[in-house]
mmCIF file of C-alpha atoms in Angstrom:
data_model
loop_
_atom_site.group_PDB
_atom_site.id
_atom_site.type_symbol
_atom_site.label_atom_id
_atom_site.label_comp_id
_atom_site.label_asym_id
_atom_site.label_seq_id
_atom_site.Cartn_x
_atom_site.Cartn_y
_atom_site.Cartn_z
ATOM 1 C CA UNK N 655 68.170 -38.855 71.459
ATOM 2 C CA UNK N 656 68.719 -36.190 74.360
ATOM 3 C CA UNK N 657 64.976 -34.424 73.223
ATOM 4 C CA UNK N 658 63.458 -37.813 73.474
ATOM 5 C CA UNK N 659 64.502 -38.603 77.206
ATOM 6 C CA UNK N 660 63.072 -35.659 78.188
ATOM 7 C CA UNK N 661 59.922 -36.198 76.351
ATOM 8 C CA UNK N 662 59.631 -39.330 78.449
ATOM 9 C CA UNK N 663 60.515 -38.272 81.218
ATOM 10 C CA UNK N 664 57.794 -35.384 81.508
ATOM 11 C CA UNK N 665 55.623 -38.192 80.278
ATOM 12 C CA UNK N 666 56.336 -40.542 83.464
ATOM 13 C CA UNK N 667 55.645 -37.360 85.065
ATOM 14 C CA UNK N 668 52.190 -36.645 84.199
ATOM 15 C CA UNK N 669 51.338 -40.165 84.941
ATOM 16 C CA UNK N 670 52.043 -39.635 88.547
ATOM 17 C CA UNK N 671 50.416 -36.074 89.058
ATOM 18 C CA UNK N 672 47.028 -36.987 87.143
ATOM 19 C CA UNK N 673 44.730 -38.149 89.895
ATOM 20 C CA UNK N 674 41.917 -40.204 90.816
ATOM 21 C CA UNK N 675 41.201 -40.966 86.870
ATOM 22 C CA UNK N 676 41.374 -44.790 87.285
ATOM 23 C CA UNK N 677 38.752 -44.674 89.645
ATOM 24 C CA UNK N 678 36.372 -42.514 87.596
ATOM 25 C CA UNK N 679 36.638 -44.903 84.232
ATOM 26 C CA UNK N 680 37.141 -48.367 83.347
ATOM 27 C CA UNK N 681 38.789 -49.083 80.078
ATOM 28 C CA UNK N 682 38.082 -52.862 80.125
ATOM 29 C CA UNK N 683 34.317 -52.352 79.716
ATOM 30 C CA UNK N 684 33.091 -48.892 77.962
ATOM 31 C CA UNK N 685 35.293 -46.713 74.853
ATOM 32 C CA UNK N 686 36.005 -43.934 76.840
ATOM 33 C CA UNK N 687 37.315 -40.434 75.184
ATOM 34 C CA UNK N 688 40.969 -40.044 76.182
ATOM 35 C CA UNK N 689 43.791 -37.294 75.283
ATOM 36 C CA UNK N 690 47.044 -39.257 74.025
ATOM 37 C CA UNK N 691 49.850 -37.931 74.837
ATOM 38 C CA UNK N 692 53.442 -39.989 72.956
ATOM 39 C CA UNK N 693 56.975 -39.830 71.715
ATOM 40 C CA UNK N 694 57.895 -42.076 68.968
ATOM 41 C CA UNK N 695 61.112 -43.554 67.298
ATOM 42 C CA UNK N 696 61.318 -45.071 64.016
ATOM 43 C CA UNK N 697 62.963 -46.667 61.249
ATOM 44 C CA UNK N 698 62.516 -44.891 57.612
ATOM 45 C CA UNK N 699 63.322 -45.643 53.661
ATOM 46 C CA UNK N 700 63.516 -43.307 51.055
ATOM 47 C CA UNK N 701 61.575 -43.707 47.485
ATOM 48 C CA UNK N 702 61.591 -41.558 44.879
ATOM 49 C CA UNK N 703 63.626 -38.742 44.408
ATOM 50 C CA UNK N 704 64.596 -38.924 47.649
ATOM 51 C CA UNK N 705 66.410 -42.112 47.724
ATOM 52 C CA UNK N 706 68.755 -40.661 44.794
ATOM 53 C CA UNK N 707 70.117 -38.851 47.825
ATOM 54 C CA UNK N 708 69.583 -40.179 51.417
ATOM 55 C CA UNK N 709 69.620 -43.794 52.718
ATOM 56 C CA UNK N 710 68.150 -45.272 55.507
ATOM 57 C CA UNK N 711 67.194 -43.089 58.465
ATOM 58 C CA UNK N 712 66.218 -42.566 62.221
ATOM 59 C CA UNK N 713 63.116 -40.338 63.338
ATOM 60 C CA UNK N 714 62.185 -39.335 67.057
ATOM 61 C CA UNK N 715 59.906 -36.733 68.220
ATOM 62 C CA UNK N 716 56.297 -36.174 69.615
ATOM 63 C CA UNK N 717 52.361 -36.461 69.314
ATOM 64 C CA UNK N 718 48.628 -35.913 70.541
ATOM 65 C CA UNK N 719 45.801 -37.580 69.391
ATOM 66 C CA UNK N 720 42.217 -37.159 70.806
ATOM 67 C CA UNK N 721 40.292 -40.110 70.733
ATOM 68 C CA UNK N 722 36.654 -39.850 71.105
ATOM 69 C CA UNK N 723 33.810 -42.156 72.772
ATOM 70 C CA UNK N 724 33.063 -43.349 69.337
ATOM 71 C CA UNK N 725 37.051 -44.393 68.570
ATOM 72 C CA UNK N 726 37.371 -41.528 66.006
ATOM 73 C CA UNK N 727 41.115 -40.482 66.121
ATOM 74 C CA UNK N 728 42.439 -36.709 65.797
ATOM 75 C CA UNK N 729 46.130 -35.161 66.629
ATOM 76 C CA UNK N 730 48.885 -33.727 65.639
ATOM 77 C CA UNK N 731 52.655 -35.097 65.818
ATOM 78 C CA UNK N 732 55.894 -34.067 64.751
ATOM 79 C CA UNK N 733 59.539 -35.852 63.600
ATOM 80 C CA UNK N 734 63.006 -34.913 63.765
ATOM 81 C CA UNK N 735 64.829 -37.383 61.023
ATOM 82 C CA UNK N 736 68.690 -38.050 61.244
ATOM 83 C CA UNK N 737 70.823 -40.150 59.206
ATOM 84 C CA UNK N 738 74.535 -40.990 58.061
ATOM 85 C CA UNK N 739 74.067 -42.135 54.625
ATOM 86 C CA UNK N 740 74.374 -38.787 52.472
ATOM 87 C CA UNK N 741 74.607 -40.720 48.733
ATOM 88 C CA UNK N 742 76.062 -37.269 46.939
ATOM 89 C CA UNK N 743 78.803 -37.272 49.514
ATOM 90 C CA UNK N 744 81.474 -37.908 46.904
ATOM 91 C CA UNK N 745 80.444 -35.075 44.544
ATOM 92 C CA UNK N 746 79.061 -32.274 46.850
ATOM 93 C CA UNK N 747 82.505 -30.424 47.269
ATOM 94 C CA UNK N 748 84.314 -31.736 44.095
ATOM 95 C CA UNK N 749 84.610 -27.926 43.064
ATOM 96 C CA UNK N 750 86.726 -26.874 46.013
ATOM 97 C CA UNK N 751 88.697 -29.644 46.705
ATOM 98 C CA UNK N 752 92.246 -31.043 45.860
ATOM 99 C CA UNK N 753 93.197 -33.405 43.579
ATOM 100 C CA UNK N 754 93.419 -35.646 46.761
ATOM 101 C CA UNK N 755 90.203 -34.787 47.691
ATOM 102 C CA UNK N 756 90.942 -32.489 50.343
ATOM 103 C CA UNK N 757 89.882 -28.886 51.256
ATOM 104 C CA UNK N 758 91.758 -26.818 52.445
ATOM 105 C CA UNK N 759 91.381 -24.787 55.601
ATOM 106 C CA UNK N 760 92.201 -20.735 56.639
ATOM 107 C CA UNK N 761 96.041 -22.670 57.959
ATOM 108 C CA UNK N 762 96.849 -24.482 54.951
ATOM 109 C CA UNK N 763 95.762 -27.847 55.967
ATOM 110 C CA UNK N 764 92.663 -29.822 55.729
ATOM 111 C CA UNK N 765 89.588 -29.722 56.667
ATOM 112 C CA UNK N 766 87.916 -32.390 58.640
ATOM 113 C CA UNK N 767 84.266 -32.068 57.301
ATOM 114 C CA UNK N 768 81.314 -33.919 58.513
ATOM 115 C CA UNK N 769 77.782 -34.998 56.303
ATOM 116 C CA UNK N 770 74.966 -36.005 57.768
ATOM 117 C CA UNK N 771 71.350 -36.550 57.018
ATOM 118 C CA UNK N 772 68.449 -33.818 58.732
ATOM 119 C CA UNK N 773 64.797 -33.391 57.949
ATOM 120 C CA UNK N 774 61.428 -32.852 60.021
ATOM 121 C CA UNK N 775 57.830 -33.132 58.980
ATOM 122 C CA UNK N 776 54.628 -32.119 61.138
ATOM 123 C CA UNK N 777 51.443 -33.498 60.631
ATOM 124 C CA UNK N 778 47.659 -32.594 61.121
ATOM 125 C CA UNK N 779 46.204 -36.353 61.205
ATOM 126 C CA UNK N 780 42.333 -37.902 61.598
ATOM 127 C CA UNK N 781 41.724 -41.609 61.594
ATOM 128 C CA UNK N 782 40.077 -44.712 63.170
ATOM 129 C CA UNK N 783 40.522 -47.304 65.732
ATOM 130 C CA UNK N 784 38.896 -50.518 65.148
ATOM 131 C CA UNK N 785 38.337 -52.746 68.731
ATOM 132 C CA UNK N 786 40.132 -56.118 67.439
ATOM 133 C CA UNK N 787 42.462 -58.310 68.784
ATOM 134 C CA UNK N 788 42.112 -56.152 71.742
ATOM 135 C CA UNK N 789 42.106 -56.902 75.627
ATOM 136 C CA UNK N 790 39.442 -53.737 75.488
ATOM 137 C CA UNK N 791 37.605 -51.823 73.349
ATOM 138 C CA UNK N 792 39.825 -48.640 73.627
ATOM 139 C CA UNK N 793 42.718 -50.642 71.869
ATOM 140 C CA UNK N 794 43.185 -52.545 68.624
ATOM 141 C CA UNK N 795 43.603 -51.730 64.878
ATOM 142 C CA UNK N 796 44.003 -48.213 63.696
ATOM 143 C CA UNK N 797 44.965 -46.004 60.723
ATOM 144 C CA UNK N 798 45.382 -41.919 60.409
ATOM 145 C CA UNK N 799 45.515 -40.150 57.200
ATOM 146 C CA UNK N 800 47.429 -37.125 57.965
ATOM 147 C CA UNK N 801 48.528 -33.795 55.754
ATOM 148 C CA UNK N 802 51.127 -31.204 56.715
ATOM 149 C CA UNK N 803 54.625 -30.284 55.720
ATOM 150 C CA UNK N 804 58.006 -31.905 55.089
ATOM 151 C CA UNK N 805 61.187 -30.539 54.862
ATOM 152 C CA UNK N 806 65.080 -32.196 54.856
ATOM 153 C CA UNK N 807 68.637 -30.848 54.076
ATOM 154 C CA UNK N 808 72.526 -31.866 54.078
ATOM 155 C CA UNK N 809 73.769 -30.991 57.695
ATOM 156 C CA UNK N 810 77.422 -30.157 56.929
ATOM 157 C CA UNK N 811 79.654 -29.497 60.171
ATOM 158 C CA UNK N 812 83.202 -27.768 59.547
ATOM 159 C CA UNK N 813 85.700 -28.087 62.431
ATOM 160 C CA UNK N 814 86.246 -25.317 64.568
ATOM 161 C CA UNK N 815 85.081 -23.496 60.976
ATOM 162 C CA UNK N 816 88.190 -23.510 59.867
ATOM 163 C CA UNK N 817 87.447 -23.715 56.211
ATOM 164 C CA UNK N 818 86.138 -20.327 54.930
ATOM 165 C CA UNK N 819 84.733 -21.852 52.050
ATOM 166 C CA UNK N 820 81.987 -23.745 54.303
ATOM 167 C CA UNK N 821 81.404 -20.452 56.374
ATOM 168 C CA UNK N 822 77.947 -18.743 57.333
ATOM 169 C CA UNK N 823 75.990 -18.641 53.699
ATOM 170 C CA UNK N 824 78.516 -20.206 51.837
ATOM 171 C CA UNK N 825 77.402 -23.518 53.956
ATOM 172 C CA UNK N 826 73.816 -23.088 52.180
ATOM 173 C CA UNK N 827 75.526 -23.363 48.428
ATOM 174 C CA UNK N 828 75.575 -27.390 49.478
ATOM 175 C CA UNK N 829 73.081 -28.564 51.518
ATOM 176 C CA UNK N 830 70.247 -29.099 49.260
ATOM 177 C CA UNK N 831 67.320 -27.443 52.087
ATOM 178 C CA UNK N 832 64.365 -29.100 50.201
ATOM 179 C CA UNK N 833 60.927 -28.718 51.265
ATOM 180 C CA UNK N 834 57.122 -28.612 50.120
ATOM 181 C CA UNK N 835 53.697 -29.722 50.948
ATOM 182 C CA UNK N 836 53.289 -34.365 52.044
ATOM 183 C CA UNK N 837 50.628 -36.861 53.100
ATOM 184 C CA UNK N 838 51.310 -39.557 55.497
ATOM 185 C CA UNK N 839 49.159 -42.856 55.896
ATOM 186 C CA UNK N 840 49.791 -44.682 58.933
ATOM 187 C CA UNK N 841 48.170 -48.150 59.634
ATOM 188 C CA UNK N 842 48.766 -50.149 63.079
ATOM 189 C CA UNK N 843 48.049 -51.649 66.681
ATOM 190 C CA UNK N 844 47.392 -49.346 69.532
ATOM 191 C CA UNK N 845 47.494 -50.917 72.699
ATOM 192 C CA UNK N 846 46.077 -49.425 75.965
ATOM 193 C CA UNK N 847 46.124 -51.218 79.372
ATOM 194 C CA UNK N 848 43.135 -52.243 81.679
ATOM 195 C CA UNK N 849 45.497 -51.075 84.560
ATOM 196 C CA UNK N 850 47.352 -48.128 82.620
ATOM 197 C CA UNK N 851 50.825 -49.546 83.177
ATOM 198 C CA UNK N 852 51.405 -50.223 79.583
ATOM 199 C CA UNK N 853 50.333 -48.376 76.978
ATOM 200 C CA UNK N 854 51.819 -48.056 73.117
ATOM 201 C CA UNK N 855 51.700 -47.848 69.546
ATOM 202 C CA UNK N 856 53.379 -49.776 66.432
ATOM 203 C CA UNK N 857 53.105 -49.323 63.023
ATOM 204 C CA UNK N 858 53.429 -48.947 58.947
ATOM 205 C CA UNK N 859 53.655 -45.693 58.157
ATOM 206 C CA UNK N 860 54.063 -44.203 54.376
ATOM 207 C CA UNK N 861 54.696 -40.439 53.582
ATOM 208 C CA UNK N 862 54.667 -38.648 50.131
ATOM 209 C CA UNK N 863 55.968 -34.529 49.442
ATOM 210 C CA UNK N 864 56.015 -32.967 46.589
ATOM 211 C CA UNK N 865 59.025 -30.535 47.118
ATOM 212 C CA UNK N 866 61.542 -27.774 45.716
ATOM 213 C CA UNK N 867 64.752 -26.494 46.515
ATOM 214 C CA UNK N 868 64.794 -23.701 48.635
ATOM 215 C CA UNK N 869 67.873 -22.381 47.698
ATOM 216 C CA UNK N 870 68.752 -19.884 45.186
ATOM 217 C CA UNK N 871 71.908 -21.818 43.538
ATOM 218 C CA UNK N 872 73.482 -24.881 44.146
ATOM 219 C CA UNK N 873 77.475 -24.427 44.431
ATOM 220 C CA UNK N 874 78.303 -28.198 43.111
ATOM 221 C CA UNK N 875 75.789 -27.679 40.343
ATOM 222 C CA UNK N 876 76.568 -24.243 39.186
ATOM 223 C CA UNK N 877 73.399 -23.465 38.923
ATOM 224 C CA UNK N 878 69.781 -23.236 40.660
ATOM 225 C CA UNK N 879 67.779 -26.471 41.266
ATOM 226 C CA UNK N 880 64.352 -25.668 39.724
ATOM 227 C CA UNK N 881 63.062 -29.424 39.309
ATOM 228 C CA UNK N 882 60.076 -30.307 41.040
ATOM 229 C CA UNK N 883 60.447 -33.237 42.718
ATOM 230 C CA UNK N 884 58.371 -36.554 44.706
ATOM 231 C CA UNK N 885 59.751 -38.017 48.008
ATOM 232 C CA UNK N 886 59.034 -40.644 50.086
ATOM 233 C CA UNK N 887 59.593 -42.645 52.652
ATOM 234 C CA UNK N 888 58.672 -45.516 54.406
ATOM 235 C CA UNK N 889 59.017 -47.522 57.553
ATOM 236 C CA UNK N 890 58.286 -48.453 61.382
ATOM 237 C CA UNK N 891 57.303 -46.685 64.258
ATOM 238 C CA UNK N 892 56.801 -47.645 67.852
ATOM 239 C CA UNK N 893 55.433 -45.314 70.149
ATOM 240 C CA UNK N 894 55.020 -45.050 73.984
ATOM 241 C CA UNK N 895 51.568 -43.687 74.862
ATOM 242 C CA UNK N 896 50.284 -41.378 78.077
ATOM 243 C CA UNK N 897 46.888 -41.691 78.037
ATOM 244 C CA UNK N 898 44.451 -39.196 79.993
ATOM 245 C CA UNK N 899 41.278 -40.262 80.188
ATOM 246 C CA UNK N 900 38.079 -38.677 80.092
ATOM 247 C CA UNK N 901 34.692 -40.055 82.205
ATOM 248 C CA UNK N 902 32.939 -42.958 80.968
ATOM 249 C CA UNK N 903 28.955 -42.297 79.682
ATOM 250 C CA UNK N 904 26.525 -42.358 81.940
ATOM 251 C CA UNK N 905 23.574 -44.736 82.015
ATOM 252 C CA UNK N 906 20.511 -43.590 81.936
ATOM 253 C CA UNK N 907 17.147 -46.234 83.059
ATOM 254 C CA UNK N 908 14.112 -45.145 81.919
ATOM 255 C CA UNK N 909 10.701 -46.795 83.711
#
């Protein structure tokens, strides 16, 4: 959450060094080309193969989009995706621990080990914005079809590294780095303000990758993980918007 506070906070920034733009456009009465600039948090469920491993989790990170006089939509965004919910938890280190389901550490005693959730995805996106149920026609309906890349992984933290069998590349037998090739659909309201105080986005989003391991061997396993495999995941996001905006068109009279 620390990379997102300062994405908003250079965001409040820019709003208060940009000047003079409200007084060269009006948003309430003409679409107007404006730069986007957001950082958005969401909510995500896995499908797939990927729900045989994750549960539910939390994604934060940033975006552009460019939206032209004609409400065409283009950008790029990326997502940094956290979660607790690690289903294979149980299994992962069954080889190197105790009957009481302990390993143990360099001194004898054990290890406090911690499993969490990671991935990212990035995301080259074009799309539409459709003027309804909008206070002007630079806001209302939209939907991006993006393509790019999606990647996600066990993050596995070992106290003060005091279990050797966790250390450096050992670490990388167990936490499943998967990665490959996705498309992402995203379909919702995007709101921006006559007066530019409040400006946002909400919406469905739905992303498919077709990944592999990217590991060599999997320790648990005792072997390598050669299965392709289908993820997805689903959810919410809400994002807050910084919009710079371009002049409005002229009008020309002809006599």
């Amino acid at each position: 959450m620390k990379k997102l506070y300062i994405i908003v906070a250079i965001s409040s920034l820019i709003i208060w060094v940009t000047p003079g733009i409200k007084a060269q456009v009006s948003v309430q009465d003409s679409v107007i080309s404006s730069s986007l600039i957001y950082a958005a948090v969401g909510l995500q469920f896995p499908g797939g193969d990927m729900a045989d491993r994750y549960g539910i989790s939390f994604s934060v990170g940033p975006g552009y989009l460019y939206k032209t006089s004609r409400n065409w939509l283009f950008g790029v965004e990326a997502n940094f995706f956290f979660g607790d919910d690690v289903k294979i938890a149980d299994s992962l280190f069954k080889n190197i621990m105790t009957s009481n389901d302990f390993i143990i550490d360099g001194n004898g005693e054990g290890s406090i080990i911690g499993i969490t959730q990671r991935g990212f995805s990035a995301w080259g996106k074009v799309g539409k914005l459709f003027p309804v149920l909008s206070p002007n026609p630079n806001s209302g309906l939209f939907f991006t079809l993006g393509a790019g890349y999606l990647s996600h992984n066990i993050s596995i933290s070992n106290l003060d590294n005091s279990a050797p069998q966790l250390d450096g590349d050992y670490r990388k037998g167990y936490d499943r780095l998967t990665a490959g090739p996705a498309v992402n659909l995203n379909i919702g309201y995007l709101y921006l303000s006559n007066h530019r105080l409040f400006n946002f986005m909400i919406g469905f989003e739905l992303s498919q990758a077709w990944t592999k391991s990217l590991r060599d061997y999997d320790f648990d396993l005792m072997k390598a993980d050669n299965q392709s495999r289908s993820d997805l995941l689903t959810g919410f996001k809400i994002g807050w918007i910084i919009p710079l905006y371009g002049r409005a068109p002229k009008e020309y009279y002809f006599y």
